[in-house]
Amino acid sequence: MMNLSYDGRWMGPTGIGAVAAALIKRKPEDIALQSLNYAGKISDPLSPLRLGAELRKLKSDVFWSPGFIPPFNSKTPDIITVHDLTHLHYYSAAHKIYYDVILRNIYKKCAKIITVSEYTKKELMEWGGYSSEMIDVVYNSVEPTFNADVDGVDLGWPYIFYAGNRRGYKNVDRLIEAYSISVLPSAGIKLLLTGKSEPVIEQHIAKSKVAGMVEFSGFIPEEDLPRYYKGALAVTYISLYEGFGLPILEGMATGVPVITSNLSCMPEVAGNAALLVNPLDLDEIANAMNKIVTDHDLRKYLISAGLIRAMDFTWDGSSKKFWNIVREVGKNK
């Protein structure tokens, strides 16, 4: 029996938590799991040092961090999942320094780095100077609850859907602006955003003159999320940067046409099954919105192609690859 300890602080209602839960759910019987007994904040700059200290108290064959924080000097072979390098591009100067000075060097001592796209693997290699052999790609996926047979939610009005947070690189401001110059508001088709409204975004909605046409879903339980996708006329995900872009796949799996960006990993995930747009070009985004709700042949193609594309991503396949990596690292320690 191989013993894997992992940083349980990442578990919860976040993207990283959902990915970790999907992999753990499919754990093979020959590997035992234990969550590291460390409750410090993930954002603590000393987190790698303290993780390493806690890990040295345990008898583990392998350690896995589902997020980007590795242990320092743990004496245990470490696997680290790096979903993206967002902190290098869109956070503070202090975050960039921390990555460049601290994390880059600790990553070099890891037994294996896992990324969720070839794009992020390439970016990691260029930034950190790591070899291709050190990094394996294990794609994200969606649970079988995301499928074309799910009943769509009926909100009483048609809508296009954005699921995600509203950090700057998510490009939600441009999404609202592009929506405002499309034909959708005049056609009574609303824009639905997950989460609650905020004063800043309300100001942007008012400035774009689409007050009353942008709605907020509030918190959506995981088990209800497929219904919100299925009820949409289209999924819009025009982020400026992603490590994977799970909403692209969630939309495709539920049989909904998708608009996404032509940047970073998003073309890799979408393949030929989505409308790709320049996320900086308002007219291009608006035209894509117009097409995706009015062009019935295009909608039919995108729905069919999306369902086929989604079949390339399964948690059973991804988890099998992940647990084989764990076994390999444990045997070679």
PDB file of C-alpha atoms in Angstrom, residues 36-38 49-58:
ATOM      1  CA  LEU A  36      -1.925  17.028   6.021  1.00  0.00           C
ATOM      2  CA  ASN A  37      -2.795  18.378   9.458  1.00  0.00           C
ATOM      3  CA  TYR A  38      -1.908  21.980   8.739  1.00  0.00           C
ATOM      4  CA  LEU A  49       8.296  26.166   4.970  1.00  0.00           C
ATOM      5  CA  ARG A  50       5.484  25.212   7.331  1.00  0.00           C
ATOM      6  CA  LEU A  51       4.128  22.596   4.942  1.00  0.00           C
ATOM      7  CA  GLY A  52       7.568  21.005   4.816  1.00  0.00           C
ATOM      8  CA  ALA A  53       7.812  20.967   8.612  1.00  0.00           C
ATOM      9  CA  GLU A  54       4.423  19.263   8.969  1.00  0.00           C
ATOM     10  CA  LEU A  55       5.223  16.784   6.236  1.00  0.00           C
ATOM     11  CA  ARG A  56       8.442  15.702   7.957  1.00  0.00           C
ATOM     12  CA  LYS A  57       6.307  14.508  10.886  1.00  0.00           C
ATOM     13  CA  LEU A  58       4.483  12.003   8.678  1.00  0.00           C
TER      14      LEU A  58
END
